[in-house]
XYZ file of C-alpha atoms in Angstrom:
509
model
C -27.256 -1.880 -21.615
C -23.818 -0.778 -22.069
C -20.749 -2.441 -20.165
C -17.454 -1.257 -18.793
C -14.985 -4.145 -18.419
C -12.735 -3.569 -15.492
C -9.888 -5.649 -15.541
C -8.146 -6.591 -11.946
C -10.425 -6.929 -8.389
C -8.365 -4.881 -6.165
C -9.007 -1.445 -4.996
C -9.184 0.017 -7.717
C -11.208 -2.233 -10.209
C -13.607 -3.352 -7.379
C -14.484 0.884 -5.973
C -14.957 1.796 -10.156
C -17.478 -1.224 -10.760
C -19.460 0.166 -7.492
C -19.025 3.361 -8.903
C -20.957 2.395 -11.874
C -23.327 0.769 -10.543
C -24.535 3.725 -8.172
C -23.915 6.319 -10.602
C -24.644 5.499 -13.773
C -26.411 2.478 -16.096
C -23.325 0.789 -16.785
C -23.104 -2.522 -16.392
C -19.447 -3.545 -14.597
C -17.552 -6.917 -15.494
C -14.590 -7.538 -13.409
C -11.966 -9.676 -14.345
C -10.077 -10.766 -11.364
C -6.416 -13.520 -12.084
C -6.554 -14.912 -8.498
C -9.629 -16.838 -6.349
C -9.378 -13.956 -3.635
C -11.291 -10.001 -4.125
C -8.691 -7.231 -2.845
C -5.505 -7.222 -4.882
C -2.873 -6.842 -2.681
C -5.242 -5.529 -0.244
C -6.449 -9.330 0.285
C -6.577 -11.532 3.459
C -4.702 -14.886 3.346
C -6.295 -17.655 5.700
C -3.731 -19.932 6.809
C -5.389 -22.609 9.375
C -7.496 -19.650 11.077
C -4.485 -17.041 10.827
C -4.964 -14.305 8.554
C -2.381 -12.677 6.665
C -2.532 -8.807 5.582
C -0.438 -8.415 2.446
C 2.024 -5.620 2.908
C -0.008 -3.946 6.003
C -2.942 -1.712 5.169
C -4.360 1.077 6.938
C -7.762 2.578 6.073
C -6.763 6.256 6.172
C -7.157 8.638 3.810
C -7.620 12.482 3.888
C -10.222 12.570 1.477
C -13.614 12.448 2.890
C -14.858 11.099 -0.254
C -13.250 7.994 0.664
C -13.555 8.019 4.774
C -17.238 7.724 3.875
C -17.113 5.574 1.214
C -15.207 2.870 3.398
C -17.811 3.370 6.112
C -20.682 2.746 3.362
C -19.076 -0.631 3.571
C -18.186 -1.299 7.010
C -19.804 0.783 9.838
C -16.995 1.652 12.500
C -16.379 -0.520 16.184
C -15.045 1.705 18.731
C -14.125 -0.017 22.010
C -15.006 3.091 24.298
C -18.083 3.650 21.955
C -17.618 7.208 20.424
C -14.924 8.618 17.962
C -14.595 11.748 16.965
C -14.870 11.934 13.138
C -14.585 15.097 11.149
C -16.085 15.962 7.679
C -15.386 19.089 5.620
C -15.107 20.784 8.459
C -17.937 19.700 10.317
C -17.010 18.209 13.754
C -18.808 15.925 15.923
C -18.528 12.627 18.267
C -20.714 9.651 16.586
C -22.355 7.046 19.135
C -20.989 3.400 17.486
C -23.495 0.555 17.861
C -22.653 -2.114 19.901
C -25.337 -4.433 19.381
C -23.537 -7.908 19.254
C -25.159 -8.994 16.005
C -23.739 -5.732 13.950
C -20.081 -6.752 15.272
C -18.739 -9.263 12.799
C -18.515 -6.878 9.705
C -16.970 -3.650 11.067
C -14.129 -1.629 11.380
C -12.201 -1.165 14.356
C -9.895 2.042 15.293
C -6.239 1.065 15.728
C -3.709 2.918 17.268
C -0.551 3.318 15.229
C 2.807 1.963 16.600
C 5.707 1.279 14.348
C 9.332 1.368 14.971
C 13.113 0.622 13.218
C 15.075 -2.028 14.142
C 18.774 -1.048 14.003
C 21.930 -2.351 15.440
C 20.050 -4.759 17.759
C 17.917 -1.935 19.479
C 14.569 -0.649 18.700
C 13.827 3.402 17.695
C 10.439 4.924 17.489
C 9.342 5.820 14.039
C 9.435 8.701 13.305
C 12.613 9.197 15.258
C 12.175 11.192 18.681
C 15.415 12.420 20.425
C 14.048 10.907 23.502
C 16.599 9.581 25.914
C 16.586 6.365 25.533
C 17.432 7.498 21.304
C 20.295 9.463 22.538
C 21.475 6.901 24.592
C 21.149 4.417 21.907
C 22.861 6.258 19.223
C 25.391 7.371 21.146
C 25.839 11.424 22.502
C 28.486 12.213 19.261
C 26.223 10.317 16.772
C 23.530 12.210 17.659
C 25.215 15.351 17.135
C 26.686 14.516 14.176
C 23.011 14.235 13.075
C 21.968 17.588 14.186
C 24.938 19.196 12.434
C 24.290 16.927 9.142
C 20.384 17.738 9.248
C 21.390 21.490 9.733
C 23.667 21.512 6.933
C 21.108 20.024 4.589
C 18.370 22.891 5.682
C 20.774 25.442 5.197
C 22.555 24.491 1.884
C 20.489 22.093 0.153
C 20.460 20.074 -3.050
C 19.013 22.484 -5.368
C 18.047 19.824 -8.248
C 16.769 16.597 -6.644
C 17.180 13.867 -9.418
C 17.681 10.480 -6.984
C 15.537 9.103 -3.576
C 19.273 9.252 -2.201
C 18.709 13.530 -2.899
C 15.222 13.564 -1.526
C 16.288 12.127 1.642
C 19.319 14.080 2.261
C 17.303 17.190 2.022
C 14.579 16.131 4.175
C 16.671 14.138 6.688
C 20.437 14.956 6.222
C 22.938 12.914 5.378
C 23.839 11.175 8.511
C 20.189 10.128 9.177
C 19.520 8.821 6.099
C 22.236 6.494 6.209
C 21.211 5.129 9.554
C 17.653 4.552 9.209
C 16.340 5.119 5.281
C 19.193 3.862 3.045
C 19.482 -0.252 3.918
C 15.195 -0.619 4.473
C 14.912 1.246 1.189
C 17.525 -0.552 -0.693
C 16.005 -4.198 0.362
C 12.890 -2.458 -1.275
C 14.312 -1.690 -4.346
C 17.215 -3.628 -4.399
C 18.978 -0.915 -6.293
C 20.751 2.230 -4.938
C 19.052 5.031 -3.744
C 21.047 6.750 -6.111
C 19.491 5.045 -9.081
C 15.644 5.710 -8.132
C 13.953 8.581 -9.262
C 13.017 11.484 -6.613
C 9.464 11.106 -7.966
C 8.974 8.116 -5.796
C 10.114 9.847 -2.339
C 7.332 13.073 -3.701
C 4.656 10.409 -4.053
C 5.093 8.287 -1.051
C 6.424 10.648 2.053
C 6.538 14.341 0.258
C 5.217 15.598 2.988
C 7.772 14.090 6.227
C 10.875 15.774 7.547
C 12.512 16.090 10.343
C 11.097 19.306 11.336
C 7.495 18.341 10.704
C 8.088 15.471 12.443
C 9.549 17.516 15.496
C 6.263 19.788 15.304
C 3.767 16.795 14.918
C 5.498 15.676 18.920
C 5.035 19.319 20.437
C 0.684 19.115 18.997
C 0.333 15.544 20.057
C -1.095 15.533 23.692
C -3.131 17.987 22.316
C -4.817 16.427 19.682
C -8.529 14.709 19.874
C -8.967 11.483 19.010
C -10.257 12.624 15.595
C -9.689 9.699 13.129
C -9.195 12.135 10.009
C -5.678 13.398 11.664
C -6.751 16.421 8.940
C -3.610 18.320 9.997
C -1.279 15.366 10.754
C 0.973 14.170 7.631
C -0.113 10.390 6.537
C 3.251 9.051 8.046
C 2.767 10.395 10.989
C -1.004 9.344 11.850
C -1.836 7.808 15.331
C -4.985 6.081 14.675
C -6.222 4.076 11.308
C -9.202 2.353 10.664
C -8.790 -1.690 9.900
C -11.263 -4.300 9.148
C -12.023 -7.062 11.589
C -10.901 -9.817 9.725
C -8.373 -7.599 7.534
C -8.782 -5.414 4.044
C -10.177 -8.499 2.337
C -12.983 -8.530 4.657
C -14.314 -5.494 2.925
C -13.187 -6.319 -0.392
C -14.752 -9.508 -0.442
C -17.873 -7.780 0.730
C -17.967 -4.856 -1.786
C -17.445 -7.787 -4.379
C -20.782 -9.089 -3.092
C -22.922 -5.600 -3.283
C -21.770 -5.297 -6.899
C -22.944 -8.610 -8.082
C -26.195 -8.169 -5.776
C -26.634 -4.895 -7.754
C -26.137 -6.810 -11.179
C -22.473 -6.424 -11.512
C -21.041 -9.487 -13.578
C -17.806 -11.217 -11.821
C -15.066 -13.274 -13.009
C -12.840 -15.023 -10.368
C -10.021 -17.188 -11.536
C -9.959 -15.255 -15.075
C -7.170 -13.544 -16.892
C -7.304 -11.043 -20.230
C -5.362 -12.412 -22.712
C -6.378 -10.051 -26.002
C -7.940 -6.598 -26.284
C -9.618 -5.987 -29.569
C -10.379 -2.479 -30.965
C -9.598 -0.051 -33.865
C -9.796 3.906 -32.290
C -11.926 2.366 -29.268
C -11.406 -0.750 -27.420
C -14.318 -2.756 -28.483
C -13.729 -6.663 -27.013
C -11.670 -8.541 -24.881
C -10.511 -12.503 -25.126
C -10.636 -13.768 -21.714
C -9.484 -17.028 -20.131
C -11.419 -19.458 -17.077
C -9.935 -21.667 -14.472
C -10.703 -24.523 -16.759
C -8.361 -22.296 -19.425
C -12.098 -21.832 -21.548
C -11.440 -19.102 -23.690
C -14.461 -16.067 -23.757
C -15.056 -13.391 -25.378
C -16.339 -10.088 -23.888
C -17.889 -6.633 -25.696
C -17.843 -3.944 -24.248
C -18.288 0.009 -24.556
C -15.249 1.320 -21.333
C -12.257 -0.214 -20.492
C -10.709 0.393 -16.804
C -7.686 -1.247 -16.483
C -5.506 -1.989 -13.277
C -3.548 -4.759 -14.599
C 0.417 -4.188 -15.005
C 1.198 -1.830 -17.668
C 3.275 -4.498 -19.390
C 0.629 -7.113 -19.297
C -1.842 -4.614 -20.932
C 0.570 -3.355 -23.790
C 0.860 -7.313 -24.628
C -2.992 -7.873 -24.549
C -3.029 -5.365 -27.135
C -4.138 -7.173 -30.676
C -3.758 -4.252 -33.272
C -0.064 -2.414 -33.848
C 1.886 -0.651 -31.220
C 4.633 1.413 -32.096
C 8.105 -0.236 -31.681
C 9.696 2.156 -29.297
C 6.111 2.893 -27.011
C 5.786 -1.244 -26.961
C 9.800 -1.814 -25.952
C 9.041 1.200 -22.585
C 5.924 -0.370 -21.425
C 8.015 -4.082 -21.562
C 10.689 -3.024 -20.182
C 8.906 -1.111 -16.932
C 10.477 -2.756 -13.505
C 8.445 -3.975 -10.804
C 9.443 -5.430 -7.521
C 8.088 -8.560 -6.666
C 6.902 -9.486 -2.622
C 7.232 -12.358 -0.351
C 5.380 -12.595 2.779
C 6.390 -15.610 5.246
C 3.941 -16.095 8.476
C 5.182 -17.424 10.881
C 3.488 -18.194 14.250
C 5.073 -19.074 17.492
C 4.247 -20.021 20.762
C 6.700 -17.029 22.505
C 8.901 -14.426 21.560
C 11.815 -12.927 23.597
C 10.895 -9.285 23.608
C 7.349 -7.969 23.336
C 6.296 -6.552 20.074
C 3.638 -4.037 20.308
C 4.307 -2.704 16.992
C 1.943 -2.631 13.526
C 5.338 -3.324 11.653
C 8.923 -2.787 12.269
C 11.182 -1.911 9.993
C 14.095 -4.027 9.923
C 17.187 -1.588 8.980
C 19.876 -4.642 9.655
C 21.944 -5.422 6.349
C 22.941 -9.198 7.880
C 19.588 -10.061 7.241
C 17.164 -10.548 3.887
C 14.183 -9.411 5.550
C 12.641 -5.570 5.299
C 9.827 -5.767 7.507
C 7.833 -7.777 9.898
C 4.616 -7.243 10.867
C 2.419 -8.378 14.048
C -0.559 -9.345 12.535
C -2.166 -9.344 16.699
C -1.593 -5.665 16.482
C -3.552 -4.960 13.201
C -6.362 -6.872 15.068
C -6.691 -9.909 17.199
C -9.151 -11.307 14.988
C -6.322 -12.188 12.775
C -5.447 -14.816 14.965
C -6.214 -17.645 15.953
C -5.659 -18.739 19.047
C -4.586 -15.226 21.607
C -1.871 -16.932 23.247
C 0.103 -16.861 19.916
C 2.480 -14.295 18.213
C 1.410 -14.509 14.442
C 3.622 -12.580 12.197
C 4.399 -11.454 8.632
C 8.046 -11.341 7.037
C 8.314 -9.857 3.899
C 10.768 -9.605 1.465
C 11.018 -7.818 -1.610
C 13.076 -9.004 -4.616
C 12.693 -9.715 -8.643
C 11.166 -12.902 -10.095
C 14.636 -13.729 -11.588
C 15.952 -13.592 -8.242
C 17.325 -16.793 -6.339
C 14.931 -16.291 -3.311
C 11.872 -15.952 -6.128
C 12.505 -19.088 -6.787
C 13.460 -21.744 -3.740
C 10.990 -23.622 -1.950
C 8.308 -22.761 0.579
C 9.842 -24.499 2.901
C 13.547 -23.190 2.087
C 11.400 -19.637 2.501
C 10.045 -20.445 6.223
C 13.623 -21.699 6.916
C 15.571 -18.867 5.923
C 12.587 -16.583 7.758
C 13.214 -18.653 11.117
C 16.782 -18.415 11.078
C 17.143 -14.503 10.729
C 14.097 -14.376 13.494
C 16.828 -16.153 15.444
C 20.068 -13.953 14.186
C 17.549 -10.400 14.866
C 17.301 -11.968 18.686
C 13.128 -12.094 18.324
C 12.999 -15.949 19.359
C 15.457 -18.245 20.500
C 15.275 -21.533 17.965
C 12.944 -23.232 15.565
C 11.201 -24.679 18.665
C 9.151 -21.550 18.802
C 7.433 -21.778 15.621
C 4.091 -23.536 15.589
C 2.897 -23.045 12.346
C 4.326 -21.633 9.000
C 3.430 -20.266 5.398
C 5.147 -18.623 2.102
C 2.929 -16.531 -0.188
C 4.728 -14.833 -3.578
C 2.830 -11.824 -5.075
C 4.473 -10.785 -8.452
C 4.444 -6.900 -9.238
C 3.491 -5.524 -6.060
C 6.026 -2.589 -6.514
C 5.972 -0.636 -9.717
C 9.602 0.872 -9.560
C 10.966 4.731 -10.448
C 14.019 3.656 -12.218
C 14.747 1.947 -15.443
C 12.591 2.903 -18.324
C 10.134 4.551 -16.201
C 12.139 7.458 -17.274
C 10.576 7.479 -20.843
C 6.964 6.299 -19.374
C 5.883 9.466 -20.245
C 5.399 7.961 -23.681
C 3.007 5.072 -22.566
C 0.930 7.536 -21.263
C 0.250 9.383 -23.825
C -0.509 6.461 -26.257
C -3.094 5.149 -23.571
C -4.810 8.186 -23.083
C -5.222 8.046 -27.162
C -7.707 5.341 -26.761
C -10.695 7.433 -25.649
C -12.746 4.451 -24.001
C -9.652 3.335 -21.895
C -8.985 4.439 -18.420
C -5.507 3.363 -16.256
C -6.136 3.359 -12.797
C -5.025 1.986 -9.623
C -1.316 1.475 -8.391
C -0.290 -1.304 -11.528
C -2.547 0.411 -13.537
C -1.056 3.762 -13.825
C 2.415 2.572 -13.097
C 2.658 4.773 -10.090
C 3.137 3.796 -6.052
C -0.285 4.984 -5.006
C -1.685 3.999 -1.723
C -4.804 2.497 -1.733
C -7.248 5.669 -1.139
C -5.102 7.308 -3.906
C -6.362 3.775 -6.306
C -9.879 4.481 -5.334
C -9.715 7.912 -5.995
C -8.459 7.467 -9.501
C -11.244 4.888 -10.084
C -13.856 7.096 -8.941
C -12.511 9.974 -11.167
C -12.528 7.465 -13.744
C -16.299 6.771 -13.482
C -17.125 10.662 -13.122
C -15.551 10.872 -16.678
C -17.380 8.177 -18.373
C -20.470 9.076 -16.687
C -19.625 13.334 -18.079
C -18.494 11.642 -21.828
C -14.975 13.016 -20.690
C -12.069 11.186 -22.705
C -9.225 13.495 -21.443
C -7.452 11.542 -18.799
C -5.297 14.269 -17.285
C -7.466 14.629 -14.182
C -6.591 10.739 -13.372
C -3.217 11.103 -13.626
C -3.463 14.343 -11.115
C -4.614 12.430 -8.268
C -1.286 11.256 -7.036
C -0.134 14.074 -3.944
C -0.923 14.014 -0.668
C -1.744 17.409 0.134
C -4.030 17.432 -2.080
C -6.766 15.678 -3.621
C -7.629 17.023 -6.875
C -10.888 14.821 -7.542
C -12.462 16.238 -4.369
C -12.590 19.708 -6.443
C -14.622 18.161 -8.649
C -17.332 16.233 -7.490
């Protein structure tokens, strides 16, 4: 039997060994580094509180994926019907409520997210509601009219920086009030410094007068959970797993070894072994037991940089220096749960656009589901913070971490002292953010040496070095299998799956 070694259990590695296994006679070995199936879409249990890593919602506007998901997990809908639409079928689906089917499901959220600014809170995306105008101030909010206007009617004809993308989309004005600090805690760079390329692969689609047009449809929208004709920032309803994304993960982990998968938790690559092909790879246990592993594919999500040094034959010098030198932006989450807060917080996240404080975004893990938490009569939530590994806050203590979070809770007004938190955690996740600037600029040149190796397939966010969300990682691991499966070696339909209006591997299949 042949074998495809997947390297990584996230999104990405974990939908391409299922892949296999229902498409082909490939056998699939993952490789996973950590204990826990999901990536970065993983759940954290911290004493009976879950943690979401980063936020994820299960939304995607390829059907491919809506039903794949729902292979997994069949959906919970509390007034038991949803409308669902498929390729342009229509129709309301009866959800079953026996008690017994209700522990491994999805449930439909409603979306509800909103920037913190100046002490006050604004709707995201920004309405000029009332209560914004009052907020801002009459003469801010003009000045924002008259800077968006400018931007529509003489815009920046060559977008090179994020800083040019969200001028044009948002003016001037706006996007220093509510995109430039959030975005710069992200990247820790200025927007001038980060490639365009990142704003066309995360939000290409938002703007101000989308956004305006997405208000004047909503009350007449269905409660259709494919939001079809709704841009992916904008979306009002998402699909989340009970017990969070590594409730599914865990349990697509266990079809693929019930269907004769092979799994390694715990487990790292160290060597890749191959002359034209990739033939073997040196591996490494828990117990550091070193093992070696043939095999005919290779599907790789691990970090570009980590792969290049895995490599045991020859790189050349200048394709080697790119791939170590690629940037990524490393992620700390801090929960934190307390016993009260002093405003209510009905949000998913909230975007904290405050530049006395380290923190970029805080999420409600009660509003993502309630099954998160543990006891109902607490407020469990998420702080994350984005920085490098050489950083100083990389590297202090989990307990200088949870201080640090407490304290700007207490400077953002959300609780009153230290006597409000009941329970605490710090969780690092290296390379969670492969970044658009430094020598990304030349990656073009990693690419094409990968996609020399005919039996090697990048996919996945780390894996291609690109900012995909997670349907965008499954769809590049599914396109992956359709080429093994067709003896295709190009790669250039992979790399095409990265746009939101489109979804080239739908043509396809």
């Amino acid at each position: 039997m042949k074998k495809a070694l997947i390297i990584g259990g996230g999104p990405a590695g974990l939908t391409a060994a299922y892949e296999l296994l229902k498409h082909t006679d490939i056998q699939p070995v993952v490789v996973e580094a950590t204990d826990l199936w999901g990536g970065i879409s993983r759940t954290e249990n911290h004493n009976g509180n879950r943690i979401d890593i980063g936020g994820h919602r299960f939304f995607s506007k390829s059907d491919v994926v809506m039903q794949w998901w729902q292979e997994i997990l069949p959906i919970h809908s509390a007034d038991n019907t949803i409308q669902i639409s498929y390729q342009n079928q229509h129709s309301t689906i009866k959800i079953n409520q026996n008690k017994d089917d209700l522990e491994d499901v999805f449930l439909v959220r409603k979306r509800i997210s909103r920037i913190f600014y100046q002490k006050c809170f604004y709707d995201y995306p920004i309405r000029l509601s009332f209560q914004t105008i009052r907020q801002l101030g009459f003469k801010n909010v003009t000045l924002i009219i008259l800077s968006y206007l400018k931007s529509v009617l003489f815009p920046i004809k060559n977008e090179k920086s994020l800083e040019d993308f969200f001028i044009n989309r948002f003016g001037n004005r706006l996007y220093k009030t509510f995109f430039k600090d959030y975005t710069e805690k992200v990247w820790g760079i200025s927007c001038k410094e980060i490639s365009s390329e990142w704003g066309a692969q995360r939000i290409k689609g938002l703007s101000i007068t989308k956004t305006i047009v997405d208000i004047i449809k909503k009350p007449f929208r269905k409660k259709d959970i494919n939001q079809k004709n709704t841009e992916t920032s904008l979306i009002e309803y998402f699909l989340y797993p009970k017990y969070g994304p590594g409730q599914l993960w865990t349990k697509v982990a266990g079809l693929i070894e019930q269907k004769g998968g092979v799994l390694y938790k715990n487990s790292r690559v160290i060597q890749l072994n191959g002359n034209g092909n990739l033939t073997s790879a040196v591996i490494t246990t828990k117990n550091e037991k070193a093992e070696t592993i043939e095999f005919d594919y290779c599907i790789s999500t691990m970090p570009v940089k980590d792969l290049f040094n895995a490599f045991s034959f020859e790189i050349l010098s200048e394709t080697k220096y790119i791939a170590d030198n690629l940037i990524y932006r490393d992620f700390i989450t801090i929960g934190i749960l307390l016993n009260e807060t002093k405003i209510k917080l009905d949000d998913n996240w909230i975007y904290i656009q405050e530049n006395y404080v380290k923190v970029g975004r805080i999420q409600v893990f009660n509003n993502w589901s309630p099954y998160l938490v543990k006891e109902a009569n607490t407020t469990w939530l998420g702080l994350e913070y984005f920085c490098n590994e050489s950083d100083g806050i990389w590297e202090l203590e989990d307990k200088q971490l949870i201080d640090l979070a407490t304290q700007e809770l207490v400077k953002l007004g959300f609780i009153e002292s230290q006597k409000n938190v009941l329970d605490a955690v710090a969780i690092k996740v290296p390379k969670t953010y492969p970044a658009y600037f430094g020598a990304y600029s030349e990656f073009f040149k990693v690419k094409a040496f990968t996609d020399t190796i005919p039996n090697l397939f990048l996919v996945g966010r780390n894996g291609m070095h690109k900012y995909n969300n997670q349907d965008h990682s499954m769809l590049t691991a599914m396109q992956a299998v359709q080429n093994i499966k067709k003896g295709i070696t190009s790669k250039e339909n992979i790399w095409a799956i990265n746009t939101e209006e489109e979804y080239h591997e739908e043509k396809k299949r």
